[in-house]
Coordinates of C-alpha atoms and ligand atoms in Angstrom, one line a residue:
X23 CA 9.1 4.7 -44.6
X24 CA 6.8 7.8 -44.0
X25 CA 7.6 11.2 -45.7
X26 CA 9.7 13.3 -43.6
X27 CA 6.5 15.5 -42.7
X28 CA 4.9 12.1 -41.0
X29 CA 7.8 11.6 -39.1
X30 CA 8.0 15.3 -37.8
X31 CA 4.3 15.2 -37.0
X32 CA 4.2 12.2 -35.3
X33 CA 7.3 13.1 -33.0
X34 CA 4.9 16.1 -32.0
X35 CA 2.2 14.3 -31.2
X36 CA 4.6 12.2 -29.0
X37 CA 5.8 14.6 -27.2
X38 CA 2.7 15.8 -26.6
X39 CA 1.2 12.3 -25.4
X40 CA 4.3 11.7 -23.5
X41 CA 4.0 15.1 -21.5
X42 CA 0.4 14.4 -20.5
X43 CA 1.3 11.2 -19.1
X44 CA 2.0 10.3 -15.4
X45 CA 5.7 8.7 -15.0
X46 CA 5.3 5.3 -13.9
X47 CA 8.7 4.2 -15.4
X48 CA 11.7 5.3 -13.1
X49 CA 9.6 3.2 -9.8
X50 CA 9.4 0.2 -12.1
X51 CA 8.9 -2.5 -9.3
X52 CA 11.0 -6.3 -10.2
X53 CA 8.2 -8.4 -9.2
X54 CA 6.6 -6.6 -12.7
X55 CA 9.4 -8.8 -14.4
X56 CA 7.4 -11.6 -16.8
X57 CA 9.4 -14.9 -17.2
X58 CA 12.8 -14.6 -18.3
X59 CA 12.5 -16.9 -21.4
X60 CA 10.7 -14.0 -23.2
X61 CA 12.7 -11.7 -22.6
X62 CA 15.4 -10.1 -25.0
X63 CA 18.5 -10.7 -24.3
X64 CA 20.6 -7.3 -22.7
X65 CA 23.6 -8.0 -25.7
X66 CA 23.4 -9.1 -29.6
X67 CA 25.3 -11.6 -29.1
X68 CA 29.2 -9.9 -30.0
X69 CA 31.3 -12.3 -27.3
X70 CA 34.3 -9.4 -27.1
X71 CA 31.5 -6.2 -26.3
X72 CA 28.3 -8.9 -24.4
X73 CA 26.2 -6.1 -23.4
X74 CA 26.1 -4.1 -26.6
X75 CA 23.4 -4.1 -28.8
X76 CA 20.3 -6.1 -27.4
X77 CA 18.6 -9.3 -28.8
X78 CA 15.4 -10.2 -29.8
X79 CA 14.2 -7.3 -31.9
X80 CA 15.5 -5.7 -35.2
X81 CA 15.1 -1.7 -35.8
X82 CA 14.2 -0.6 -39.1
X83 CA 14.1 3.2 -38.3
X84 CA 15.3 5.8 -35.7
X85 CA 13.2 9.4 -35.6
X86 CA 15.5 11.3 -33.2
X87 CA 14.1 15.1 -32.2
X88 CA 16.5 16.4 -30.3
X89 CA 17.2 20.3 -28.8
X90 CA 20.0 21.3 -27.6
X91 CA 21.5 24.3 -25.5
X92 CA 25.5 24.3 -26.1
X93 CA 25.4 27.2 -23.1
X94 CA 23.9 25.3 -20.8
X95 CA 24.8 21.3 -22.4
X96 CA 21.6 20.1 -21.8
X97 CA 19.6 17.8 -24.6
X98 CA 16.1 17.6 -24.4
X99 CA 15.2 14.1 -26.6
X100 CA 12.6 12.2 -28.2
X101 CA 12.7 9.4 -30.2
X102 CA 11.1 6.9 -31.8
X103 CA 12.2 3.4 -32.7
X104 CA 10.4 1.0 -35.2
X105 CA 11.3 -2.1 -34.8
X106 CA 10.4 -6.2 -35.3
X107 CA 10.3 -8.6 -32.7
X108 CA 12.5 -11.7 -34.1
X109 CA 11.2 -13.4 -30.6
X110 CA 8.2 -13.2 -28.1
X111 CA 8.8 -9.9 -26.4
X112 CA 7.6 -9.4 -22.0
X113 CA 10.6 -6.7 -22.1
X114 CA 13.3 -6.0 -24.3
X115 CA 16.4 -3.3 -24.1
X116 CA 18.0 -0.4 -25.4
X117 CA 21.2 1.0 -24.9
X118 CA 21.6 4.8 -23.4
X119 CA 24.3 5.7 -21.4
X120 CA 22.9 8.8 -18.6
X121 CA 19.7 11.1 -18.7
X122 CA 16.6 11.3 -17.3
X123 CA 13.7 9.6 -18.9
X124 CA 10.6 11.5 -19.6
X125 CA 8.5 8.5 -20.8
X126 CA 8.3 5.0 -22.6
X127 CA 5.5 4.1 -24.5
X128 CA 5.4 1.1 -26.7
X129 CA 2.6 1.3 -29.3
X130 CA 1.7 4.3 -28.1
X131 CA 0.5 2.4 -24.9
X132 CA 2.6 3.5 -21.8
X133 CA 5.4 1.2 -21.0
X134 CA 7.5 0.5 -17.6
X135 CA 11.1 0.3 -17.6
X136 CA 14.2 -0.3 -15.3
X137 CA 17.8 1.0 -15.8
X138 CA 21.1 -0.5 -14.9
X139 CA 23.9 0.9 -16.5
X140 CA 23.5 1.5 -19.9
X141 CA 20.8 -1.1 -20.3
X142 CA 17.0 0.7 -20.4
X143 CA 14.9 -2.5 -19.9
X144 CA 10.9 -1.5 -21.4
X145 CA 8.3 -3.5 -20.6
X146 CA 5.4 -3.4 -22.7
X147 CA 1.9 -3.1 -21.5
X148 CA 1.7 -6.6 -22.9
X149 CA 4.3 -8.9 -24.5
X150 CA 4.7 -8.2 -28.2
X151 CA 4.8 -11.5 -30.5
X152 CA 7.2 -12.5 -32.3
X153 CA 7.3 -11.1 -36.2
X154 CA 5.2 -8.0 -35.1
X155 CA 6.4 -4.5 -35.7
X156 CA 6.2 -1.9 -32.7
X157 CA 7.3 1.2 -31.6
X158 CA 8.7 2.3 -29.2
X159 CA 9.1 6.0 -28.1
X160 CA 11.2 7.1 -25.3
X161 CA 11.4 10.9 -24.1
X162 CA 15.3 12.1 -22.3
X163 CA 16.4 15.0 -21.4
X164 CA 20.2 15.8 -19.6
X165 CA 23.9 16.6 -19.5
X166 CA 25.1 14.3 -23.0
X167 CA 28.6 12.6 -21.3
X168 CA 30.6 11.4 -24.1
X169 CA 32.6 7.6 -22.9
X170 CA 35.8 7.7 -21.5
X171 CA 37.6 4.8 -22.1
X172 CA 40.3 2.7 -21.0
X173 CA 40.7 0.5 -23.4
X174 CA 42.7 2.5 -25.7
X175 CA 39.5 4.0 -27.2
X176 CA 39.7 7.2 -26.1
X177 CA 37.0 9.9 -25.8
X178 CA 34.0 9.3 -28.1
X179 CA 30.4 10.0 -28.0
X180 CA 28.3 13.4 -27.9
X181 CA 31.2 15.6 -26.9
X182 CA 30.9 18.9 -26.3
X183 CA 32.8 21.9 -27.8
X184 CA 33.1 26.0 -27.5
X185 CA 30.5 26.1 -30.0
X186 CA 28.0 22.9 -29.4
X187 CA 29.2 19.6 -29.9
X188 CA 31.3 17.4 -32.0
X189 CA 29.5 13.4 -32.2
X190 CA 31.3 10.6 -33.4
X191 CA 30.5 7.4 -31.7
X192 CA 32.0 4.4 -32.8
X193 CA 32.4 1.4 -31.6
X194 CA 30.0 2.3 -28.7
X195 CA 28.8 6.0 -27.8
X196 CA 25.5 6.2 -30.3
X197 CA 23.9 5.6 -26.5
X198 CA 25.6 8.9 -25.1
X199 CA 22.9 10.5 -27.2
X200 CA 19.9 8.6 -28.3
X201 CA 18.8 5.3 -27.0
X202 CA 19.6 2.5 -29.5
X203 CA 20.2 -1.5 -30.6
X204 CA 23.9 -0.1 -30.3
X205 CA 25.8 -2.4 -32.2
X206 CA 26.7 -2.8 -36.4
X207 CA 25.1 -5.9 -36.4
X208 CA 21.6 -4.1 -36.6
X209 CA 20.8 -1.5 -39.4
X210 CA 18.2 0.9 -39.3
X211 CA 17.2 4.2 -41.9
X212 CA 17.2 7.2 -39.6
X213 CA 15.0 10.8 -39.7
X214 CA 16.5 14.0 -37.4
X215 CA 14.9 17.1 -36.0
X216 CA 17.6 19.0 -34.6
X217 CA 16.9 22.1 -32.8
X218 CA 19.4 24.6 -31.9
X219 CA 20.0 27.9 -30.8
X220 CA 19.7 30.6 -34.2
X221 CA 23.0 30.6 -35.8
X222 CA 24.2 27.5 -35.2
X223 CA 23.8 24.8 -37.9
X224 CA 23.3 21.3 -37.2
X225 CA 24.6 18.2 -38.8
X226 CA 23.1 14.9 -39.4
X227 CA 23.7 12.2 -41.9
X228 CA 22.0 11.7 -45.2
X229 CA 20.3 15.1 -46.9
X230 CA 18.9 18.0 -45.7
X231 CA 14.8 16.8 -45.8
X232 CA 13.3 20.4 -45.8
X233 CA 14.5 24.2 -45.1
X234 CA 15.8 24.6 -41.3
X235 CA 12.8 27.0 -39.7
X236 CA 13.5 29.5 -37.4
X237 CA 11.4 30.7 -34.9
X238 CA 11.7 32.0 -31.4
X239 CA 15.3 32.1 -31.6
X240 CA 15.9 28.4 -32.5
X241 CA 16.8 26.6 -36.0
X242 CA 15.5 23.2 -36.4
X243 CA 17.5 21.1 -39.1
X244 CA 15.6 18.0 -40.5
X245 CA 17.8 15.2 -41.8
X246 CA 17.1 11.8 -43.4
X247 CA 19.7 9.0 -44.0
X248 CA 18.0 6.8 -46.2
X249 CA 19.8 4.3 -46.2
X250 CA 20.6 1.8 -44.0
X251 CA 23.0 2.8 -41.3
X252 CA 24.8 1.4 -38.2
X253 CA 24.3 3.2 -34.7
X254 CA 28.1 4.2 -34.4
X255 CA 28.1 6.2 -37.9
X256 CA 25.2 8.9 -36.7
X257 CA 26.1 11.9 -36.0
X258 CA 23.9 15.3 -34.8
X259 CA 27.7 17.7 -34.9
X260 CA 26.3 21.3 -34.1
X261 CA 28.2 24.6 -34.0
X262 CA 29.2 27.4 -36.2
X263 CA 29.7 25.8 -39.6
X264 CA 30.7 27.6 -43.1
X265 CA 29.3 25.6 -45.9
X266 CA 29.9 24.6 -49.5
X267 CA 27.3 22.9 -51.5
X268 CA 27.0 21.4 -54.7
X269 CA 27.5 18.6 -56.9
X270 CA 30.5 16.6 -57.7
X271 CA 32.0 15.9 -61.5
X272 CA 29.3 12.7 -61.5
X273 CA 26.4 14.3 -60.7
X274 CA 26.6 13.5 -56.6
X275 CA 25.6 15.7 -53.8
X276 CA 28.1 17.3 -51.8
X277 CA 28.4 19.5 -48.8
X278 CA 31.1 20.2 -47.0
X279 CA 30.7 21.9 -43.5
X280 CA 33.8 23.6 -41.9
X281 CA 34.1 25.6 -38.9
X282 CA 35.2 29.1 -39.4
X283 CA 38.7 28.4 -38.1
X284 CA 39.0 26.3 -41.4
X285 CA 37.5 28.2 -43.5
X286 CA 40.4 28.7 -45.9
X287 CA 40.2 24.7 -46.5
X288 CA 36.1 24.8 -47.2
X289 CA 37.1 24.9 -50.9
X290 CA 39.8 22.5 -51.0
X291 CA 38.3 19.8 -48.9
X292 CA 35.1 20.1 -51.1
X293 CA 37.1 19.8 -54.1
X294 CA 39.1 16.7 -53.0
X295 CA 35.8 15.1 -51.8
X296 CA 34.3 15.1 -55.0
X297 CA 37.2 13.9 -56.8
X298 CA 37.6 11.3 -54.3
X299 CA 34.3 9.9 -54.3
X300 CA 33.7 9.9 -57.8
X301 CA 37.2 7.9 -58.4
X302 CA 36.2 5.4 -55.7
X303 CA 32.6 4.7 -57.1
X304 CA 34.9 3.8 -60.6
X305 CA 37.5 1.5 -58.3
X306 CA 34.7 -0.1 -56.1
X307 CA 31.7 0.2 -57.7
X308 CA 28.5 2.6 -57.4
X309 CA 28.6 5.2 -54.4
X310 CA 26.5 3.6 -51.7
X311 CA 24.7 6.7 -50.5
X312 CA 22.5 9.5 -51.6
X313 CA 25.0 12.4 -50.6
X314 CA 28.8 12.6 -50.0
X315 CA 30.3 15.3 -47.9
X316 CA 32.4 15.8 -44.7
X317 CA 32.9 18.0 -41.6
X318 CA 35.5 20.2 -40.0
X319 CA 35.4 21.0 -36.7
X320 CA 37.6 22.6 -34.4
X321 CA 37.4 20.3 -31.7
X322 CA 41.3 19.3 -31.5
X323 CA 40.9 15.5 -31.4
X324 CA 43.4 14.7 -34.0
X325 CA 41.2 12.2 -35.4
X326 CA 38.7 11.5 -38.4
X327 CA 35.6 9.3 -38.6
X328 CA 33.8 8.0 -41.4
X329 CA 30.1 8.9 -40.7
X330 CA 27.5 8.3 -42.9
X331 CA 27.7 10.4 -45.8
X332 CA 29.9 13.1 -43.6
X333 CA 33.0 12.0 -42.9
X334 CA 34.3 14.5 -39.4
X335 CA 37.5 15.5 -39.1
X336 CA 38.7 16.9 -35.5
X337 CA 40.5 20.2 -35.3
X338 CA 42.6 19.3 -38.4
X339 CA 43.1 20.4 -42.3
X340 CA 42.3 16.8 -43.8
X341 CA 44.7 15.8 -46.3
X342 CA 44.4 13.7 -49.6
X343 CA 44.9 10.6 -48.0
X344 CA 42.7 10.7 -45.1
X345 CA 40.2 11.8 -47.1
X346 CA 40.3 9.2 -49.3
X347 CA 40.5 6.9 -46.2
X348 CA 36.8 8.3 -45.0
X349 CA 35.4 7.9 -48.4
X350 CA 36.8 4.3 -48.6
X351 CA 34.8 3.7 -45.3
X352 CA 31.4 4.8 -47.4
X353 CA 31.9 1.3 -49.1
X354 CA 34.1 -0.8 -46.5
X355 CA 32.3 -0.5 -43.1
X356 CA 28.8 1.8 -44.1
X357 CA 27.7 -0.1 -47.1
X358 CA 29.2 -3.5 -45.9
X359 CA 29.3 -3.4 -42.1
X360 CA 30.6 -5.7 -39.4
X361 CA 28.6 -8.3 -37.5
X362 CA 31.2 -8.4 -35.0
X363 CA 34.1 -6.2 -34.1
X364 CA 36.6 -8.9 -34.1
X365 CA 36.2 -8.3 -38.0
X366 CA 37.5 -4.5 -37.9
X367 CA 39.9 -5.4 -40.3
X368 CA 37.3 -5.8 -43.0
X369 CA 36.7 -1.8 -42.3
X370 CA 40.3 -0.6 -41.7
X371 CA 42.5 -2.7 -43.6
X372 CA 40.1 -1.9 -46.8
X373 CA 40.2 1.7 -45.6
X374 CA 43.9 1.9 -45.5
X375 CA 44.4 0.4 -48.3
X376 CA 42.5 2.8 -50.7
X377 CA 45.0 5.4 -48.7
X378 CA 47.6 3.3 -50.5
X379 CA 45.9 3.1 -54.1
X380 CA 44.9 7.0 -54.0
X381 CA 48.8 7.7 -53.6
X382 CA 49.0 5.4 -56.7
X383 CA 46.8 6.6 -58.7
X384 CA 48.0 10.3 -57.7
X385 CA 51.5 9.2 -58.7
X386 CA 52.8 10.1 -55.3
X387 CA 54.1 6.0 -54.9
X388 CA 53.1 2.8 -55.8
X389 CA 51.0 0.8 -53.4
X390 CA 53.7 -1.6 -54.0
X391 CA 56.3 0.9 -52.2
X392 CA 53.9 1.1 -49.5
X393 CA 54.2 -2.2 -48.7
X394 CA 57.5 -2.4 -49.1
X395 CA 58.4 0.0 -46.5
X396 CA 55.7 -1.6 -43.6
X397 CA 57.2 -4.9 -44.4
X398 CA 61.1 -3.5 -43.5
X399 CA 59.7 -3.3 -40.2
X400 CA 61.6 -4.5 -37.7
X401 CA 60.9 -7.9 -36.4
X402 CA 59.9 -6.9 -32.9
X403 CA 57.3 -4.2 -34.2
X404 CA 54.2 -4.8 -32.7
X405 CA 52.2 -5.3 -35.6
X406 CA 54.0 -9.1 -36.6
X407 CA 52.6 -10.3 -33.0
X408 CA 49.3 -8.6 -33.4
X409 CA 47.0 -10.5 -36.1
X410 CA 44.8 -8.4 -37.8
X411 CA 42.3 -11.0 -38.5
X412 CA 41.0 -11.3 -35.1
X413 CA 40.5 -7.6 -33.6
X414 CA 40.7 -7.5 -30.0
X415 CA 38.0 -5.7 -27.5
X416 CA 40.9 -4.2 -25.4
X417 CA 43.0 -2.9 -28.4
X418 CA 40.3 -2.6 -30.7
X419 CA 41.6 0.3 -33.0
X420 CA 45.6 -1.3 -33.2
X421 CA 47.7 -0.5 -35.8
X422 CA 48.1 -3.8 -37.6
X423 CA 44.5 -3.5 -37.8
X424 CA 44.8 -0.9 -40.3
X425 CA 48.8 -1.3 -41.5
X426 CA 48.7 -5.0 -41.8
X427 CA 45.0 -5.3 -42.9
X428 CA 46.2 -3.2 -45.9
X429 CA 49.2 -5.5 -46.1
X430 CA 47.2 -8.5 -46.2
X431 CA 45.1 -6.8 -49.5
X432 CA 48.3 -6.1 -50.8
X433 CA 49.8 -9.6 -50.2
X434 CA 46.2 -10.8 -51.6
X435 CA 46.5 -8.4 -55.0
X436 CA 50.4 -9.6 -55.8
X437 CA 48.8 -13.1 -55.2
X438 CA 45.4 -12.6 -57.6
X439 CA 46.6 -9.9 -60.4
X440 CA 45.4 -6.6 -60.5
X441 CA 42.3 -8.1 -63.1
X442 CA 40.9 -10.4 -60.3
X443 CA 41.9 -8.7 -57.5
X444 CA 39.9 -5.4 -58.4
X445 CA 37.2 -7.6 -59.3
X446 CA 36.9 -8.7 -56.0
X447 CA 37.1 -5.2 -54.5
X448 CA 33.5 -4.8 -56.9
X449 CA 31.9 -7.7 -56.8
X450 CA 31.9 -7.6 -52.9
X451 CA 30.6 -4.5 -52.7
X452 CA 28.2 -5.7 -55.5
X453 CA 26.6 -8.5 -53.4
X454 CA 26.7 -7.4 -49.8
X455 CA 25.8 -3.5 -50.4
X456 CA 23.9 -2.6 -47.3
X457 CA 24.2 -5.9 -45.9
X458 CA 26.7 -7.0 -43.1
X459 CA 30.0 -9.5 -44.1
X460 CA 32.5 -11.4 -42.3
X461 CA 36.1 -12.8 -43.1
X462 CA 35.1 -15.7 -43.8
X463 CA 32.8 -14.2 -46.4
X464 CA 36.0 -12.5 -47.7
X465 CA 38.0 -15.0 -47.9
X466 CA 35.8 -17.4 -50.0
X467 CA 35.1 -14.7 -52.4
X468 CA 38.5 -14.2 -52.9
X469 CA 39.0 -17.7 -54.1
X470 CA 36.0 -18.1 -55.9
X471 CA 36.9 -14.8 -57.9
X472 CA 40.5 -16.2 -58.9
X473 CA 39.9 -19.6 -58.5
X474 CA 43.4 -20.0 -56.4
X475 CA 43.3 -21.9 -52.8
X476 CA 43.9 -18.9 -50.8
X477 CA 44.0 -20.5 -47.3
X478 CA 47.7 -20.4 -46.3
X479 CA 48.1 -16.3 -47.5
X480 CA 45.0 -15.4 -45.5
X481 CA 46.2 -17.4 -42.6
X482 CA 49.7 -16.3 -42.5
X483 CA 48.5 -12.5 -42.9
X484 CA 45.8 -12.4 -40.8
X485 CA 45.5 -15.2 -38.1
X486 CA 49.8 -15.8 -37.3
X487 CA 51.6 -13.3 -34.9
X488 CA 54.1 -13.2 -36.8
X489 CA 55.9 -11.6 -39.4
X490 CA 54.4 -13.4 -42.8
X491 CA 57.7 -15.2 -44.6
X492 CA 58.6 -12.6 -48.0
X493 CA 56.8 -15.1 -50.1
X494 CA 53.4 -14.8 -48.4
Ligands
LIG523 N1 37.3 4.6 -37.7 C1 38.2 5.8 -37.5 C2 39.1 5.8 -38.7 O1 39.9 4.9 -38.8 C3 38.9 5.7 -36.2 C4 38.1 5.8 -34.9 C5 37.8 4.8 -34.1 C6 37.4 6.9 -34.4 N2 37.0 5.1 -33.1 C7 36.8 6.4 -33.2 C8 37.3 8.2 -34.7 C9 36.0 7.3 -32.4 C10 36.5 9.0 -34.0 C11 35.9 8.6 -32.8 O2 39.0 6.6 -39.5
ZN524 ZN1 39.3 4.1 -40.7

């Protein structure tokens, strides 16, 4: 990983290259196309979402420069993507949803490409064997269009607001903004230069990597997340922004970012972070990250998500709760992620469920009480036919994902003891930090941890639509 200097420098010297070169890329012809059998596949290999993410090729870092002009919504983009081939490479993808590409290069040696959809096929100047590092470096520019979906997903993405733009991206919309291996299953350390007009601030994940500069009327903002991070947790959120800075009780950054319609909760939701993310890193083990944090915006979504480090919370005064439920995500979901979304319980049930142990340990009801109350549900309620174990790609973000993945924790804890079960809760954070888990991972933990056959309560809670008998 180059200094934060190297990374700026070298983005200019793209830029640079990129402009002097003639744009072969958008007239790419087919017959260009070298055998299929080297080339990487167009998804990772997630069944439920086939064309996110792309095979063949792991990225290890993202340097995004980006500019942009709220006035007129236009991004001007450069990045560049280090990655390993895990396969012989003729042509490989990327994910980007809209703009117009300025230029591909791979290795600094121009590169052709084809779009279709949201797949950007590159093809090298020649194939790139398998094990090798390369990098590629792509220049956009355009109108960012955040992704509209049906499938109860609603608007996510780069979205614009009064001010600039509010960017939270998961499962899918890192691609309304940078091109990118768009899927949790690959990881990669990211560097931003984000360039907006003079009194705006700009807000990636990670730390601050330098002063912002000013100069002709612009602010550039450089960011580094150093750790690794999934596409869907970046974020570039840009507008007016009040901001509190310091360190929590522990000793951990924190910076809190609100826009000035919330500026009476700046304080308050700088407080609670702290005290939030210093109680977690006690209940689950050290804090993942270099930097805790969050963002208010005014963009009236109604909705929070966990990004990296900043936590962004749409148009609301966050409460206790969901700010403990962010935090939660900086260790369910950012330090452990997904391999496939049919595991989203793993994030939300885990996320959900510190919601219920923050109200316990703030004496405002027992998780037990919690439990109680989701379980009086009803028979019909739609969670009993829904199984949380097994997320689905057209109701992805389902309640029982979240209320009955806490249940099943719950059930799990009653079952274990509290001595096992908040074992469990360190020693998987212990041994997967950074790294990417599954259910099945989970589940064989869990009995390994209390030594108690676990099958029948897992199944029942998370793999039966139906309501689990009391005993469960
Ligand atoms: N993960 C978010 C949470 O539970 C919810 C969410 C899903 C979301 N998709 C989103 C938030 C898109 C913002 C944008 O906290
Ligand atoms: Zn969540």
């Amino acid at each position: 990983m180059g200094s934060i200097r190297r990374t700026a420098v070298s983005l200019t010297v793209l830029l640079a290259v990129l402009a002097c070169s003639p744009s072969n890329g958008s007239a790419a012809p087919t017959s260009a196309r070298p055998a299929a059998g080297d080339a990487g596949a167009p998804g990772i290999g997630d069944a439920d979402f086939p064309l996110d993410g792309n095979g063949g090729y792991d990225v290890a870092h993202y340097g995004l420069r980006l500019d942009y002009d709220p006035r007129k919504r236009h991004l001007n983009g450069a990045a560049a993507i280090q990655a390993r081939a895990t396969q012989r490479l003729s042509q490989f993808n990327l994910d980007l949803s809209g703009f117009d590409i300025g230029g591909v290069s791979v290795d600094d040696r121009e590169a052709t490409y084809s779009r279709s959809g949201d797949e950007l096929t590159v093809i090298p100047a020649a194939p790139v064997a398998e094990g090798d590092r390369f990098t590629v470096k792509i220049t956009y520019s355009g109108t960012p269009r955040p992704v509209k979906n049906a499938a109860n997903l609603g608007t996510y993405g780069w979205i614009p607001t009064s001010d600039g733009a509010f960017v939270t991206c998961e499962p899918n919309g890192a691609r309304t903004w940078f091109p990118a291996n768009d899927h949790p299953a690959d990881k990669a350390r990211f560097d931003f230069e984000i360039t907006v007009p003079r009194g705006l601030t700009a807000l990636a994940n990670g730390e601050l990597a330098g002063k912002p500069e000013t100069s002709g009327g612009k602010t550039t903002f450089t960011w580094r997340e150093r750790h690794p991070m999934v596409t869907y947790l970046a974020t570039a959120t840009l507008g007016r922004f009040e901001l509190r800075q310091g360190k929590t009780a522990a000793g951990l950054q924190n910076l809190v970012a609100v826009d000035p319609e919330f500026r009476s909760s700046l304080e308050r939701v700088y407080t609670t972070t702290g005290a939030i993310t210093d109680y977690w890193s006690t209940v689950f083990g050290a804090y993942p990250f270099s930097s805790t944090g969050g963002v208010v915006d005014n963009f009236p979504t109604g909705y929070a998500l966990e990004n990296q480090t900043k936590p962004m919370y749409g148009g609301f005064d966050p409460g206790e709760s969901i700010i403990a439920h962010e935090l939660a995500h900086q260790w369910f979901g950012n330090s452990l992620s997904i391999k496939r979304w049919r595991d989203l319980w793993l994030n939300e049930g885990f996320a959900t469920y510190a919601e219920w142990l923050w109200s316990e340990h703030t004496g405002k009801g027992r998780a037990q009480e919690t439990f109680d109350t989701a379980y009086a549900r009803g028979a019909d309620d739609p969670i009993w036919s829904y199984p949380p174990g097994r997320a689905r790609p057209t109701d992805l973000f389902n309640e029982s994902i979240y209320t009955r993945g806490a249940m099943t924790l719950h059930a799990l804890r009653v079952a274990i003891g509290d001595p096992a079960f908040f074992r469990l809760l360190k020693e998987w954070n212990a041994q997967h930090r950074y790294e990417h888990v599954t259910t099945a991972q989970f589940i064989a933990l869990a009995e390994k941890v209390s030594g108690k056959q676990l099958d029948n309560l897992f199944d029942t809670w998370l793999f039966q639509p139906r309501r689990p008998p009391a005993s469960s």
